[in-house]
Coordinates of C-alpha atoms in Angstrom, one line a residue:
X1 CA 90.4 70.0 142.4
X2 CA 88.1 70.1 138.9
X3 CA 88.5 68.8 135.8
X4 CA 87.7 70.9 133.5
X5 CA 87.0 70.9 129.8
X6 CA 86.7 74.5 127.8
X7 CA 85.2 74.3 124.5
X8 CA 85.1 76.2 121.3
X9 CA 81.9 75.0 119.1
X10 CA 82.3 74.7 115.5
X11 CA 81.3 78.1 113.3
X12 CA 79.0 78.6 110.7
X13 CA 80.2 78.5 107.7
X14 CA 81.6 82.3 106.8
X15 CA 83.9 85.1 105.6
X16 CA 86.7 84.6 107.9
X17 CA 86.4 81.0 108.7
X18 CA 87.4 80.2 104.6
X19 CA 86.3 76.6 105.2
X20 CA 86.1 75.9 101.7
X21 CA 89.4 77.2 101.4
X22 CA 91.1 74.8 104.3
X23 CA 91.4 71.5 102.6
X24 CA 93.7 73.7 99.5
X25 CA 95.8 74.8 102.5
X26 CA 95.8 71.2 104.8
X27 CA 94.3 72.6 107.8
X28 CA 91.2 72.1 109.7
X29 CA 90.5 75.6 110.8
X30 CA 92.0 79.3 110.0
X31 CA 93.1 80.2 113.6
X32 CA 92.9 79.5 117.2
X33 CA 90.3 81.8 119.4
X34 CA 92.3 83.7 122.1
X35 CA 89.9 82.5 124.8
X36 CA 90.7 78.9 125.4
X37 CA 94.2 78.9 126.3
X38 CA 94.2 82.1 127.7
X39 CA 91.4 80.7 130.2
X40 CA 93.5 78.1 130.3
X41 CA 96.4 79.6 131.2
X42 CA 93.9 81.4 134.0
X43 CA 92.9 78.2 135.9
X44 CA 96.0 77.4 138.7
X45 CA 96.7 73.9 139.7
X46 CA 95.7 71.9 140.7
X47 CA 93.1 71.9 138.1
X48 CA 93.2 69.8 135.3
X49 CA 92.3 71.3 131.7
X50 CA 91.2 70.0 128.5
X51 CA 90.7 72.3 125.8
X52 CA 88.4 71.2 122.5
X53 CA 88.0 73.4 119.5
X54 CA 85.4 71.6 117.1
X55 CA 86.7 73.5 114.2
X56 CA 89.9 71.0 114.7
X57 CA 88.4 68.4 116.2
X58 CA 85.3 66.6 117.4
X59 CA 83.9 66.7 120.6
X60 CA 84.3 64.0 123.4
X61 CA 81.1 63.8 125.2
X62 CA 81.9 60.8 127.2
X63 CA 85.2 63.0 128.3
X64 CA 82.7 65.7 129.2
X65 CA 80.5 63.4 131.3
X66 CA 82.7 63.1 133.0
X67 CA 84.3 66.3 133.8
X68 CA 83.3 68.6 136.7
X69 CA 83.1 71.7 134.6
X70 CA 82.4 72.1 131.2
X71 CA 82.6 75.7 129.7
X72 CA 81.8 77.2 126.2
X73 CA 82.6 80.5 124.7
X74 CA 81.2 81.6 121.3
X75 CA 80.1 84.6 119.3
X76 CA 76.6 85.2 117.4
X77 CA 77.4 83.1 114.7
X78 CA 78.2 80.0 117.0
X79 CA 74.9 80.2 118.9
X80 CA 73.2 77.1 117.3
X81 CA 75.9 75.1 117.6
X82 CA 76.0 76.3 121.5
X83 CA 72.9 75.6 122.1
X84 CA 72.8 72.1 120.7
X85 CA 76.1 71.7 123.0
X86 CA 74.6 72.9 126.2
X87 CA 71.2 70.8 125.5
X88 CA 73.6 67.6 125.2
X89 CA 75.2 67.9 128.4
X90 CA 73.0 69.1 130.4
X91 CA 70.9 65.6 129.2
X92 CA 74.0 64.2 130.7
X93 CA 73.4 66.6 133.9
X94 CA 76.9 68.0 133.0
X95 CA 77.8 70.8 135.3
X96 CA 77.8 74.2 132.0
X97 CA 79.2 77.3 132.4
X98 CA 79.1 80.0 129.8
X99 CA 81.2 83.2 128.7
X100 CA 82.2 84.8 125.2
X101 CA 80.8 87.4 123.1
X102 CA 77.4 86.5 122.6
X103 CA 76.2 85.7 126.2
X104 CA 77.9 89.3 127.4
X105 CA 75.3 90.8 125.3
X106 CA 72.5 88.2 125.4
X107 CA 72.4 87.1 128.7
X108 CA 69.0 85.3 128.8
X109 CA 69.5 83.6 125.6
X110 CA 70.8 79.9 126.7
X111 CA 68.3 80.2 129.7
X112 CA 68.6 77.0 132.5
X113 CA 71.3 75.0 129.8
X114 CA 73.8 77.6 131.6
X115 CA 74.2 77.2 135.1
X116 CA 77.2 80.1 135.3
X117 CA 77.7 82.9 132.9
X118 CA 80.2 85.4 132.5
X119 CA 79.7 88.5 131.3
X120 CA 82.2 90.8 129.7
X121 CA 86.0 89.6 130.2
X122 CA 87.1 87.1 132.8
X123 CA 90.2 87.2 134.3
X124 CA 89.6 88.2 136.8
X125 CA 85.9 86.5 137.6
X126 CA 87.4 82.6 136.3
X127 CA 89.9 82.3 139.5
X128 CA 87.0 83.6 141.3
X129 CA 84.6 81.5 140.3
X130 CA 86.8 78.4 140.3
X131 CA 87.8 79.2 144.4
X132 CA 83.7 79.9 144.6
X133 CA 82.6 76.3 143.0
X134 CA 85.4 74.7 145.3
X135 CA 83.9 76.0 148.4
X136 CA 80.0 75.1 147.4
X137 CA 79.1 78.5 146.7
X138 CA 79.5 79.7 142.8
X139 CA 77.6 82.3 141.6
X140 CA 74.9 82.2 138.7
X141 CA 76.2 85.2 137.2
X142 CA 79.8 86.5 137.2
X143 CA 81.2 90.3 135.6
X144 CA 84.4 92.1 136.6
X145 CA 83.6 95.5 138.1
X146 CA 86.5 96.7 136.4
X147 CA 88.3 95.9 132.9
X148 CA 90.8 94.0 133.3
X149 CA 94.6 95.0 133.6
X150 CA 96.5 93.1 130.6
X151 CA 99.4 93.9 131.3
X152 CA 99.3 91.2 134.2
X153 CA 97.4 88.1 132.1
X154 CA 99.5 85.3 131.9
X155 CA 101.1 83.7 128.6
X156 CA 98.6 81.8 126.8
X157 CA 98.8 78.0 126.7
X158 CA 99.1 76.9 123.1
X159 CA 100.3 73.7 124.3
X160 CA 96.8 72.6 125.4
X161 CA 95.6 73.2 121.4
X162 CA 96.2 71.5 118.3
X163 CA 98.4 74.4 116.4
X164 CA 99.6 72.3 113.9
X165 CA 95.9 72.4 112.4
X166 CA 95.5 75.9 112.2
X167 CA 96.4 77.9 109.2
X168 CA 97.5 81.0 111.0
X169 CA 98.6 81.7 114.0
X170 CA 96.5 84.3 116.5
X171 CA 98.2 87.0 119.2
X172 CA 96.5 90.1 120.9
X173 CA 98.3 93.5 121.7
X174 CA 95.5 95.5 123.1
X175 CA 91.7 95.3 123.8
X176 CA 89.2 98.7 123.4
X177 CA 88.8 101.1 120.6
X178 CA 88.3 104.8 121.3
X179 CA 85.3 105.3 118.4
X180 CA 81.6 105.5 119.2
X181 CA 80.0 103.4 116.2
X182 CA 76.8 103.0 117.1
X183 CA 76.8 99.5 115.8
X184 CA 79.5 97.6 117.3
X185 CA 79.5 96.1 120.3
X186 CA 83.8 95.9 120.9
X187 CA 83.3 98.8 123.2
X188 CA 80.3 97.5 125.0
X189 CA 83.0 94.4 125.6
X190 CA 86.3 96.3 125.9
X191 CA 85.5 99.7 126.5
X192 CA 86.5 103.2 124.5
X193 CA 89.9 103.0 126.7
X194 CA 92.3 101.0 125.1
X195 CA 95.2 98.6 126.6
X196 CA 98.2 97.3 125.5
X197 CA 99.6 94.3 126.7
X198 CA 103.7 95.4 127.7
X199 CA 106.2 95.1 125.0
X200 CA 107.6 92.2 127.2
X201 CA 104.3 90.2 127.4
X202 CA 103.7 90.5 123.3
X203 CA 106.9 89.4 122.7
X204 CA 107.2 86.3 124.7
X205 CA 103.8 85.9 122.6
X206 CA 105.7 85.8 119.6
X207 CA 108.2 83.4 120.3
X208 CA 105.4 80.8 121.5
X209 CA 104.4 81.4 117.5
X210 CA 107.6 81.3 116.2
X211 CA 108.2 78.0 118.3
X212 CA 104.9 76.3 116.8
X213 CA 106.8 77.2 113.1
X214 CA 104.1 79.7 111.8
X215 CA 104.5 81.8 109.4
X216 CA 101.7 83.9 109.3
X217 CA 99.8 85.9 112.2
X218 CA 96.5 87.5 112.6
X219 CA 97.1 90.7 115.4
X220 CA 93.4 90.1 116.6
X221 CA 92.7 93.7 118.0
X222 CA 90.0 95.0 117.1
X223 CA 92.0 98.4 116.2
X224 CA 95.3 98.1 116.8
X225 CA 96.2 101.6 117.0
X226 CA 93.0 103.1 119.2
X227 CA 96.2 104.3 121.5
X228 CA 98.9 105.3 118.6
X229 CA 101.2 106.4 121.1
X230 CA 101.4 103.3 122.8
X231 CA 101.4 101.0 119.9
X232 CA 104.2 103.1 118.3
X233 CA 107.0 101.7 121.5
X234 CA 105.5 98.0 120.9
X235 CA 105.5 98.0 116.9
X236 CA 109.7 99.6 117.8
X237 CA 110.1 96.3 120.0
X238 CA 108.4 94.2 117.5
X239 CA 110.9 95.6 115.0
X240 CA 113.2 94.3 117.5
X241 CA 111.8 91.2 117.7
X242 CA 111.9 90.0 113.6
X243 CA 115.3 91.8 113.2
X244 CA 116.9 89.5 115.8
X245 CA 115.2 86.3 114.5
X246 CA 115.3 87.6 110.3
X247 CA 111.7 87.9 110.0
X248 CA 109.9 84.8 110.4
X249 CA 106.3 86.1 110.7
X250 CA 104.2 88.2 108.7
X251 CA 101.3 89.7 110.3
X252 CA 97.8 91.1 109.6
X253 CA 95.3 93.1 111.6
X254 CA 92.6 95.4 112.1
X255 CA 93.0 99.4 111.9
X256 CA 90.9 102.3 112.0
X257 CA 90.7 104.3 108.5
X258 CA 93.1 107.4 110.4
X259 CA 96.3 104.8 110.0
X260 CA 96.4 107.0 106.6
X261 CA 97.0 110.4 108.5
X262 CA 99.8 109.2 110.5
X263 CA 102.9 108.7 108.3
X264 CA 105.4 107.5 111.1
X265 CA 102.9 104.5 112.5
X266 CA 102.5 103.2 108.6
X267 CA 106.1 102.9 108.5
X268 CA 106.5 101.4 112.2
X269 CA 104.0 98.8 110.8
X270 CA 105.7 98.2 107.8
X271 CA 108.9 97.9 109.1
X272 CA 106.9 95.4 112.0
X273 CA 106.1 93.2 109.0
X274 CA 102.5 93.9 108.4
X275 CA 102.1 93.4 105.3
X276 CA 97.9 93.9 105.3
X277 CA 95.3 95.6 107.8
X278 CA 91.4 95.2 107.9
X279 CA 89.7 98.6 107.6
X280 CA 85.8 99.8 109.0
X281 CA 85.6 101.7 106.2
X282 CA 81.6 100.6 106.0
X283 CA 80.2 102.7 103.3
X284 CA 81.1 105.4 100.9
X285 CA 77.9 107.4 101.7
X286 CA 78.7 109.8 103.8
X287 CA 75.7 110.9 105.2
X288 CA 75.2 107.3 106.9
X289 CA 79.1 107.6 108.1
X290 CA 77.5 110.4 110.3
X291 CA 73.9 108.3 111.1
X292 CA 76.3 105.7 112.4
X293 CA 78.7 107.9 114.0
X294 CA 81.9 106.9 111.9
X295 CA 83.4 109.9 112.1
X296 CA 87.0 109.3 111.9
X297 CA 86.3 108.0 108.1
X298 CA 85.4 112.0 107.6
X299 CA 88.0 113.7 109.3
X300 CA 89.8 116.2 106.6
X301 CA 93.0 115.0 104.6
X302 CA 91.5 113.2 101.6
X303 CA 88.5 110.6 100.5
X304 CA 88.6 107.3 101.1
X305 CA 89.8 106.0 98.1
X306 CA 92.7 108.5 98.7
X307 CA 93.3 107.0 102.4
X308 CA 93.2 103.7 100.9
X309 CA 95.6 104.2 98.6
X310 CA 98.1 106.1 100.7
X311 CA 98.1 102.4 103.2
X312 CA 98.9 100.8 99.8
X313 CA 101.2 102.6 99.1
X314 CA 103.5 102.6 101.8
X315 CA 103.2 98.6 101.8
X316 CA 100.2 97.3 103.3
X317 CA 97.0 95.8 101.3
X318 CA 94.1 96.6 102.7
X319 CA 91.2 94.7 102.8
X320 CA 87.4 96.5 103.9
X321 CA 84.6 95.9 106.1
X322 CA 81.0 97.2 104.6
X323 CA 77.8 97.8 105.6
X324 CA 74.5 97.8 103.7
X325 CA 71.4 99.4 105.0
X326 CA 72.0 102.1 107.0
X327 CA 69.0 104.4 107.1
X328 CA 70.8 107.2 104.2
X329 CA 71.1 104.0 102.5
X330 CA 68.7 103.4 98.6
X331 CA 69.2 100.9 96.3
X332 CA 71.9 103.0 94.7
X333 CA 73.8 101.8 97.4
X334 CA 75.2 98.7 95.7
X335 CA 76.9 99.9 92.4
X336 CA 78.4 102.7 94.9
X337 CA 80.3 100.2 96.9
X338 CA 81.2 98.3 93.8
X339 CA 82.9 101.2 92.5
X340 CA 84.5 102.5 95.4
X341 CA 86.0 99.0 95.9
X342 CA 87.0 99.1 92.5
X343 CA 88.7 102.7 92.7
X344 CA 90.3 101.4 96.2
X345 CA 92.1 98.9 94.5
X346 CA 90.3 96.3 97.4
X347 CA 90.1 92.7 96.1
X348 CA 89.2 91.6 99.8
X349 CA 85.6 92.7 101.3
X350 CA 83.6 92.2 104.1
X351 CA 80.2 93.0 103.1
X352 CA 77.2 92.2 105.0
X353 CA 73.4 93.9 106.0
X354 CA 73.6 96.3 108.8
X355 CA 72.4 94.1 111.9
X356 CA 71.6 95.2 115.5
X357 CA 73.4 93.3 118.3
X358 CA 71.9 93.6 121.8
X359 CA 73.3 96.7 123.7
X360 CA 74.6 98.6 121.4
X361 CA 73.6 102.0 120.5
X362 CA 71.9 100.9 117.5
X363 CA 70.2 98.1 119.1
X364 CA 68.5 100.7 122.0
X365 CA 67.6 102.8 119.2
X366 CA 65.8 101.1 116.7
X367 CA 63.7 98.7 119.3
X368 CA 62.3 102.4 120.9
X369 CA 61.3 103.1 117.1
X370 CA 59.7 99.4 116.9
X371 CA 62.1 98.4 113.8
X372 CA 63.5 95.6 115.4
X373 CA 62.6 91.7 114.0
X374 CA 63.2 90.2 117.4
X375 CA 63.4 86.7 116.0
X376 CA 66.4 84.6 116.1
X377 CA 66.7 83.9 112.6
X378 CA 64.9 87.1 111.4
X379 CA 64.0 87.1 107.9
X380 CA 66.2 88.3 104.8
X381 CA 69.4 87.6 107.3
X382 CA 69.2 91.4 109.3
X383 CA 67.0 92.1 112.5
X384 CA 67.1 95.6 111.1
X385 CA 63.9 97.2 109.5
X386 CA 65.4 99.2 107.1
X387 CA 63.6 102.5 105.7
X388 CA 65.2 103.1 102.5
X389 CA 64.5 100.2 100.7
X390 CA 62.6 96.9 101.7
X391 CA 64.2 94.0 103.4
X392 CA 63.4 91.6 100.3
X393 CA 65.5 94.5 98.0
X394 CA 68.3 95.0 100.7
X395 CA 69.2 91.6 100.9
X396 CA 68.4 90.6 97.3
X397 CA 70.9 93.7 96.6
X398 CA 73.6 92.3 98.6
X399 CA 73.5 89.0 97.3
X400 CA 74.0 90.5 93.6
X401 CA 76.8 92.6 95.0
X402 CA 78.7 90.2 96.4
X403 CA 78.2 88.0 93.3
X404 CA 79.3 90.9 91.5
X405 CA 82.8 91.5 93.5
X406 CA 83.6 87.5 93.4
X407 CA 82.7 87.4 90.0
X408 CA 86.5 85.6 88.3
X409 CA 87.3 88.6 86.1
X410 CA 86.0 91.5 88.9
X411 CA 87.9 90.6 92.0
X412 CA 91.4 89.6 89.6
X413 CA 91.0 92.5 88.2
X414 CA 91.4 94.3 91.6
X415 CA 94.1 92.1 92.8
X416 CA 96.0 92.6 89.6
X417 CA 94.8 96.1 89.7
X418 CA 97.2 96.4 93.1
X419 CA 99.9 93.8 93.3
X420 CA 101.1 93.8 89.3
X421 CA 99.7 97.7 87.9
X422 CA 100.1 99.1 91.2
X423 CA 103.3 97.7 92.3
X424 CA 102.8 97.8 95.8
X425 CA 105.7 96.4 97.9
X426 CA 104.7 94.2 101.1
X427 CA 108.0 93.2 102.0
X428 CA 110.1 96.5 102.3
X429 CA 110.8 95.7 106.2
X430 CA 112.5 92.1 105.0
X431 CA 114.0 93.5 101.5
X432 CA 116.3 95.7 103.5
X433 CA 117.0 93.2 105.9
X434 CA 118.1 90.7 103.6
X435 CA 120.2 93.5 102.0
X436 CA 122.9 92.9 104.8
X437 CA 122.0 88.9 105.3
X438 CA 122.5 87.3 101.9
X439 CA 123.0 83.7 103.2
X440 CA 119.5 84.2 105.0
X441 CA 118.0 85.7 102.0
X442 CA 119.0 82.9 99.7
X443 CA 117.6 80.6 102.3
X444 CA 114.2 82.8 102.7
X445 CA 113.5 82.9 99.0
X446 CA 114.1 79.6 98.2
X447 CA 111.3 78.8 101.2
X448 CA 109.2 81.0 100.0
X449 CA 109.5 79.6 96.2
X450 CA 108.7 75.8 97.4
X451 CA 105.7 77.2 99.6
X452 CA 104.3 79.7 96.7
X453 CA 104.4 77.2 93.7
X454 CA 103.4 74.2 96.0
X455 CA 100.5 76.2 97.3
X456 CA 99.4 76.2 93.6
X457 CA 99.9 73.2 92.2
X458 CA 97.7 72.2 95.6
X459 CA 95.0 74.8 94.4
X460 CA 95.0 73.6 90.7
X461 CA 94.9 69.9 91.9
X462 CA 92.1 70.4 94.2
X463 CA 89.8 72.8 93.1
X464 CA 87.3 70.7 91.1
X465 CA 86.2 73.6 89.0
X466 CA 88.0 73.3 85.2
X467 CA 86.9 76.5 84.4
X468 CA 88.4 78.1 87.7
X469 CA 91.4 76.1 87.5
X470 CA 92.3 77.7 84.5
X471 CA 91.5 80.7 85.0
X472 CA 94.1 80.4 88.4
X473 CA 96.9 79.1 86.3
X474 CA 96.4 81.8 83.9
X475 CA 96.3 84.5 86.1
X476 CA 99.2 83.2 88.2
X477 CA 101.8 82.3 85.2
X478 CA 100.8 85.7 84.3
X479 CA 101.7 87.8 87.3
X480 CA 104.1 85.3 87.7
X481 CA 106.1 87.2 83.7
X482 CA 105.0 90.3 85.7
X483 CA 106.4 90.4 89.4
X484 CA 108.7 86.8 90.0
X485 CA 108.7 87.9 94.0
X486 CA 108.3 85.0 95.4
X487 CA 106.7 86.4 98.8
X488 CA 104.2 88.3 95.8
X489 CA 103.6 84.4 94.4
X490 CA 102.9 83.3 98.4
X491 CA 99.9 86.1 98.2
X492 CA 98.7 85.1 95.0
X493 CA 98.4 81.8 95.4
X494 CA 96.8 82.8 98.5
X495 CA 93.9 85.3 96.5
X496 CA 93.1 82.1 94.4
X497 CA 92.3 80.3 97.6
X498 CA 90.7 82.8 99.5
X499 CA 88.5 83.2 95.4
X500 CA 87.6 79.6 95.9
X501 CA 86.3 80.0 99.5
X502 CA 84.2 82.9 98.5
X503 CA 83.1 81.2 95.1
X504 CA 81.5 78.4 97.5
X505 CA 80.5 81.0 99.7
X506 CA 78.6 83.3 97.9
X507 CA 76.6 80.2 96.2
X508 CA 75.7 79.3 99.1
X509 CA 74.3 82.9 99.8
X510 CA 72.2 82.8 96.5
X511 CA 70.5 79.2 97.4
X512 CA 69.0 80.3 100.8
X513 CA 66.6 82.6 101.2
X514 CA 68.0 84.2 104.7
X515 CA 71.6 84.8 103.8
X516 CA 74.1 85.0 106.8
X517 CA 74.4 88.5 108.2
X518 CA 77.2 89.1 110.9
X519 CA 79.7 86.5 108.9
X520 CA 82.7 87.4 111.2

């Protein structure tokens, strides 16, 4: 028997994480990873399990010293703070194992602080290697010969976490993604075949969620609909699912640009309750869509701007992932993505440099053509040597377009541009619902009134900006005349947050003189 303790380190600070956005909302951290308590859930008696996430809370390392195991997962972004953590305990001769996203494709990085890693997923290698350390003999190096089968992983133990500290909650139909995008590394991971989880397994999921009394849920796959066919009889049991209960989560998630060619999926996904989805849509320059092998954002049946709008309009925001720096790319890159943002109607974007992670395509390529800065923190925030403009103007570029898109008036603009002007609808699945349940829409509304305008009053209380604070209250008694939908106030309130995070953010981006690449 082992004690064990699995930890999460704390990430930088980023676009997703919205840490300057938590303290409006009450919460320590935005969601749970999927590893811990699905590790968790993994390990059979009669084991004992601790799980730490030092985004929620700080780490014991008396409790580790004296735990058998300790084990760390983390992405690029966490790999300081991993470091630091392995150092630590292995000054306390702590036993270390590794896994996660960053040592599958960096294997030598933590060097003798690791004694185990695993590489790629783990369900299959974490029994093993707990049965192998029992008997004296564990491995340095564990990887499954084969992906795994999700359709037999276990129900993840949110028990072991501290859910009441996220602000969303976090569930995973499928892994793999069928693309060949010659930067990302989800099908080194995964693989181009993707699995679902059964309809059976996602649901019990989403009762675990419902149970922890969330509201709001991240679908973490990396594209949810790499295998339409297959997500279309889940999203139908899903439909199921919020019928029987009257719709007590909303969900958003990740999508490949195609969503717009395939009218039946949008309105399975609209009627699931999705009310936004995170697109690769990467650039609006076509000729690097083909460098980097994102070809599905050129198949026939419209621009971009026209897919865009065609998600919109059938009820689901969307908000963008972009690139900068791909080799087609010259410094008229920058005003092009502003203005395809604008005429996209996205208030929401990802942007960051084009950066090479370790085994991907991109990666093999540009180290045989030498234009790779191997150091860890290479300079002007990319590893990539870009050839249409210098690093100094490629990241001095994309520090003045973000500044640009955050700007107050800019990203309002675009929100207001979509939910008020545009009149999108991202409750349809609930309206017509409620249309048969009036005792539960009464009860829903008035919920979603005391969340909405509390949210705000939080945000005007807290944000210590005057000038921003009234420039929320103006545009929220605004579109509050405009649309008085009280699920539309929840989102507003919400864009004023998520403003304030990225306010924060993007100074922070102008005062250092490496700004963080690969911010997700």
């Amino acid at each position: 028997m082992a004690d064990i303790v699995l930890i999460n380190p704390k990430f930088e600070i980023s676009f997703w994480g919205l840490e300057h956005a938590l303290p409006l909302l009450g919460k320590r951290a935005n969601m749970p990873v999927a590893a811990l308590p699905l590790i968790a859930a993994l390990t059979p008696e009669p084991h004992r399990i601790t799980l730490i996430d030092e985004n929620v809370e700080a780490i014991d390392f008396d409790l580790c010293a004296r735990a058998d195991i300790v084990a760390l997962t983390g992405m690029i972004v966490q790999r300081h703070r991993m470091r630091e953590i392995l150092a630590e305990l292995k000054r306390r001769k702590v036993f270390t194992v590794v896994g996660g996203p960053w040592i599958s494709v960096k294997e030598d990085y933590f060097g003798d602080l690791a004694d185990v890693i695993f590489v790629g997923e783990a369900e299959e290698t974490w029994p093993q290697f707990l049965a192998d350390w029992q008997a004296g003999s564990a491995q340095k190096r564990y990887e499954q010969a084969d992906k795994t089968d999700i359709t037999r992983i276990p129900l993840p133990r949110l028990d072991l976490l501290k859910m009441n500290r996220y602000a969303f909650g976090s569930v995973q139909f499928s892994r793999g993604c069928p693309f060949t995008c010659e930067f990302c590394d989800i099908i080194v991971i995964f693989g181009r075949r993707p699995r679902l989880k059964t309809s059976e397994q996602v649901l019990a999921e989403l009762d675990q969620l419902r149970a922890q009394k969330l509201s709001l849920v991240f679908i973490v796959d990396d594209n949810l609909i790499g295998n339409k066919k297959a997500i279309k009889d889940v999203l139908r049991s899903v439909i199921d699912w919020q019928r029987r209960n009257a719709y007590p989560l909303l969900f958003f998630t990740e999508a490949s640009i195609d969503l717009a060619d395939d009218d039946e999926l949008m309105q399975l996904m609209v009627e699931a309750n999705i009310g936004a989805v995170f697109v690769g849509i990467e650039t609006p320059n076509e000729e690097a869509l083909i460098e980097a092998k994102k070809l599905q954002n050129l198949r026939k049946g419209g621009s971009l701007v026209d897919k865009v709008r065609r998600i919109q309009d059938r009820g689901m925001e969307v908000w963008a992932g972009m690139i900068l720096g791909f080799d087609h790319d010259d410094e008229h890159i920058f005003a092009a993505q502003e203005r395809f943002l604008r005429e996209a109607r996205i208030s929401t974007a990802m942007v960051g440099m084009l950066s090479a992670i370790p085994r991907t395509p991109l990666y093999d390529r540009l180290k045989a053509a030498g234009r790779l800065d191997e150091d860890d923190d290479p300079a002007h925030g990319t590893n990539v040597l870009p050839v249409g403009m210098s690093r100094e103007a490629l990241s001095r570029g994309y520090v003045q377009l973000m500044t640009g898109l955050y700007e107050t008036k800019a990203y309002f603009d675009r929100v207001d541009d979509l939910y008020r002007d545009g009149g999108i609808v991202i409750d349809r699945a609930w309206k017509d619902f409620a249309s048969d349940h009036p005792w539960t829409h009464r009860k829903h509304e008035l919920r979603l009134w005391v969340e909405s305008i509390g949210l705000m009053l939080r945000v005007l209380a807290k944000v210590p900006d005057r000038g921003l604070r009234q420039v929320y209250r103006r545009r929220f008694w605004s579109f509050l005349k405009a649309r008085p939908e009280p699920s539309l106030l929840r989102i507003y309130a919400l864009k004023c947050v998520i403003h304030w995070h990225m306010h924060k953010f993007i100074r922070r981006l102008a005062a250092t003189e490496k700004p963080l690449v690969n911010t997700y």
